[in-house]
C-alpha positions as MATLAB code, in Angstrom:
seq = 'SSICFFFFFVLLFFFFFKQKTAYEIYQCDWSSDVCSSDLLGRSLWEELDTISTLDPAVLTSLRRNGFRFGVAGSEPPRNLLAAMGVAGGRYSGHRYSQRSGQEMTIDTWPAYATCRIRLDEAGEPRQQTYEQARCVFRVIPERLQDGWVRIEFIPEVHYGEMKMRAVPGDQNLKLLPSQLIDPLFDQRFTVELNLGETVVLSADGDDPESVGH';
ca = [
      -7.994    3.123   -5.366;
      -7.040    0.010   -3.243;
      -3.766   -2.082   -2.082;
      -3.947   -5.619   -1.117;
      -1.422   -7.817    0.454;
      -1.411  -11.829    0.410;
       0.097  -13.499    2.724;
      -1.733  -16.226    5.376;
      -3.570  -13.146    6.179;
      -4.868  -10.724    3.502;
      -5.150   -7.211    4.478;
      -7.151   -4.878    2.012;
      -6.802   -0.992    1.507;
      -9.298    0.609   -0.782;
      -8.034    4.032   -1.713;
     -11.158    4.748   -3.440;
     -11.396    8.180   -5.342;
     -15.014    9.375   -4.640;
     -14.492   13.163   -3.955;
     -13.056   16.226   -5.422;
     -10.340   16.834   -2.790;
     -10.922   13.779   -0.242;
     -10.348    9.988   -0.312;
     -11.576    7.386    1.304;
      -9.442    3.951    2.574;
     -10.921    0.996    3.539;
      -9.399   -2.260    5.379;
      -9.834   -5.550    5.625;
      -8.402   -8.906    6.558;
      -8.662  -11.693    5.070;
      -8.111  -15.476    5.683;
      -5.736  -18.049    3.694;
      -8.754  -19.889    2.352;
      -9.735  -16.518    0.481;
      -6.341  -15.679   -0.102;
      -6.269  -18.783   -2.541;
      -9.489  -18.405   -4.183;
      -9.940  -17.501   -7.846;
     -11.422  -13.826   -5.939;
      -7.544  -12.846   -5.825;
      -6.360  -15.263   -8.346;
      -5.522  -15.463  -12.081;
      -9.107  -14.189  -13.065;
      -8.845  -10.943  -11.129;
      -5.352   -9.836  -12.492;
      -6.299  -10.965  -16.072;
      -8.751   -8.029  -15.443;
      -6.414   -5.098  -14.359;
      -4.255   -2.717  -15.900;
      -1.158   -4.152  -15.029;
       1.061   -2.283  -17.613;
       0.583    1.103  -18.683;
      -0.343    3.086  -15.640;
       3.387    2.447  -14.149;
       7.232    3.325  -15.747;
       8.902   -0.343  -16.429;
      11.119    0.344  -14.409;
       8.853    0.944  -11.692;
       6.948   -1.937  -12.347;
      10.015   -3.868  -12.701;
      11.798   -2.983   -9.511;
       8.272   -3.938   -7.223;
       7.716   -7.191   -8.896;
      11.923   -7.723   -8.011;
      10.727   -7.089   -4.319;
       7.672   -9.253   -4.355;
       5.000   -6.432   -5.155;
       2.253   -7.371   -7.641;
       0.475   -3.945   -9.130;
      -2.652   -3.127  -11.136;
      -5.277   -0.469  -11.810;
      -8.946   -1.079  -12.294;
     -11.498    1.234  -14.039;
     -14.483    2.995  -13.096;
     -16.349   -0.106  -13.270;
     -14.418   -2.809  -11.328;
     -14.313   -6.478  -12.096;
     -17.050   -8.760  -10.292;
     -14.049  -10.370   -8.476;
     -12.684   -7.337   -7.287;
     -16.158   -6.021   -5.280;
     -16.541   -9.517   -4.104;
     -12.775   -9.597   -2.709;
     -13.506   -5.822   -1.766;
     -16.903   -7.613    0.194;
     -18.804   -4.564   -1.129;
     -22.489   -5.506   -0.015;
     -25.833   -2.753   -0.403;
     -23.219   -0.249   -2.081;
     -21.202   -0.454    1.245;
     -17.881   -1.518    1.599;
     -16.832   -4.164    4.382;
     -13.793   -3.256    6.878;
     -12.593   -0.335    8.516;
     -13.115    3.240    7.110;
     -10.530    5.913    7.010;
     -10.970    9.665    5.664;
      -7.629   11.359    3.585;
      -7.859   15.045    2.027;
      -5.614   16.377   -0.281;
      -2.285   16.661    0.684;
      -2.548   15.129    3.750;
      -0.032   12.350    4.864;
      -1.309    8.963    6.186;
       1.063    5.824    7.313;
      -1.227    2.828    7.162;
       0.269   -0.575    8.828;
       0.132   -3.522    6.635;
       0.711   -6.581    8.977;
       0.606   -6.622   13.133;
       4.507   -5.762   14.872;
       6.924   -7.850   14.477;
       9.181   -9.011   17.020;
      11.887   -9.260   14.686;
      11.466   -9.001   11.082;
      13.932   -9.818    8.247;
      13.817   -8.573    4.596;
      15.329   -8.943    1.421;
      15.542   -6.140   -0.758;
      16.798   -5.773   -4.711;
      18.125   -2.592   -5.075;
      18.973   -2.464   -9.140;
      20.232   -5.724   -9.248;
      21.976   -6.246   -5.442;
      20.183   -7.706   -3.267;
      20.544   -7.042    0.495;
      19.017   -8.156    3.693;
      18.145   -6.203    6.878;
      16.913   -7.072   10.109;
      14.757   -5.113   11.999;
      13.325   -5.368   15.788;
      10.088   -4.245   17.207;
       9.531   -3.429   13.763;
       6.096   -2.462   11.649;
       6.120   -2.488    7.991;
       3.994    0.564    6.836;
       3.003    2.493    3.893;
       3.208    5.990    4.094;
       0.291    7.427    1.554;
       0.073   11.146   -0.165;
      -2.965   12.049   -2.144;
      -2.394   15.107   -4.066;
      -5.187   17.138   -6.347;
      -4.111   17.251  -10.070;
      -7.644   18.920  -11.563;
     -11.554   17.961  -11.325;
     -11.377   14.079  -11.253;
      -7.752   13.545  -11.103;
      -6.011   12.254   -8.361;
      -1.812   11.833   -8.061;
      -1.288    9.566   -4.888;
       2.143    8.729   -3.700;
       2.846    5.337   -1.795;
       6.188    4.990   -0.139;
       6.575    1.375    2.229;
       8.466    1.934    5.413;
       9.471    0.267    8.326;
       9.352    1.518   11.800;
      11.511   -0.261   14.097;
      13.497    0.293   17.180;
      11.680    1.380   20.822;
       8.986    3.802   21.031;
      10.839    7.155   22.364;
      10.163   11.007   22.399;
      12.096   12.046   18.766;
      11.971   15.659   16.808;
       9.897   15.081   13.730;
       9.097   17.696   10.717;
       5.886   19.686   11.461;
       3.711   21.691    9.478;
       6.429   24.755    9.902;
       9.110   23.392   12.615;
      10.559   20.018   14.172;
       8.389   18.664   17.660;
       8.584   16.287   19.808;
       6.190   13.523   19.317;
       6.761    9.650   20.149;
       7.773    7.626   17.382;
       9.831    4.702   16.184;
      13.097    5.378   13.853;
      12.181    4.903   10.222;
      13.575    3.176    7.244;
      11.549    4.616    4.488;
      12.399    1.950    1.181;
      12.590    5.041   -1.343;
      13.282    2.446   -4.236;
       9.805    0.899   -3.837;
       8.317    4.410   -4.293;
       5.884    4.962   -6.784;
       3.258    7.281   -7.839;
      -0.284    6.524   -9.505;
      -2.622    8.974  -11.094;
      -6.335    7.914  -11.363;
      -9.427    9.197  -12.465;
     -12.575    9.334  -10.396;
     -13.562    5.441   -9.588;
     -10.404    4.312  -10.164;
      -8.796    1.710   -7.585;
      -5.566    0.567   -7.559;
      -4.287   -2.602   -6.471;
      -1.278   -4.170   -4.809;
      -0.510   -7.349   -3.553;
       2.372   -9.531   -3.107;
       4.040  -11.640   -5.293;
       6.258  -14.504   -5.743;
       7.252  -17.108   -2.874;
       9.770  -15.344   -1.112;
       8.459  -14.472    2.449;
      11.016  -12.044    3.117;
      10.600  -10.098    0.082;
       9.323   -6.231    0.765;
       6.235   -7.083   -0.465;
       5.607   -9.896    1.785;
];
């Protein structure tokens, strides 16, 4: 499956479900002219399932906070394939591998010296400012059965000075260099995919301080 972010430059993350227990992630950078093209515009979203794959309350929360969500079937639309840079059966960009049950954090943008985020939590607006901030997605795939996977997405802000901190390990806490972490659980969502399906998540709306941007 894939995630894409549109804001001046585009970060595309393709969470492509290829095997029974392993998943491949592709990351691409796109310029603003690609963002405004039909490849990533209305014609693409008209070909995606934007309703049935998530609970309506979750979709509403994502839209309020600047996200747009959809799922492509096992035969992706032509515009999506073009946006993913498919050529000769290969995808452009950086490639990562992830196994079932393995957590992974993916940076969605270069680090900010100062980052202001406006949150809408159940209709209550809140604004937060972070220093030395990185906006990331924590992604956790879990195999359900042959041909099916459940993927959890948690937006997080990693901020502050890099220090040795106690972080959870497989069995015990361990000391690792890390920043402070603010998990945005109200924007957490989980999606179930069949073999070959693709998740598409983009920034939505015009608020540059929304979580989605």
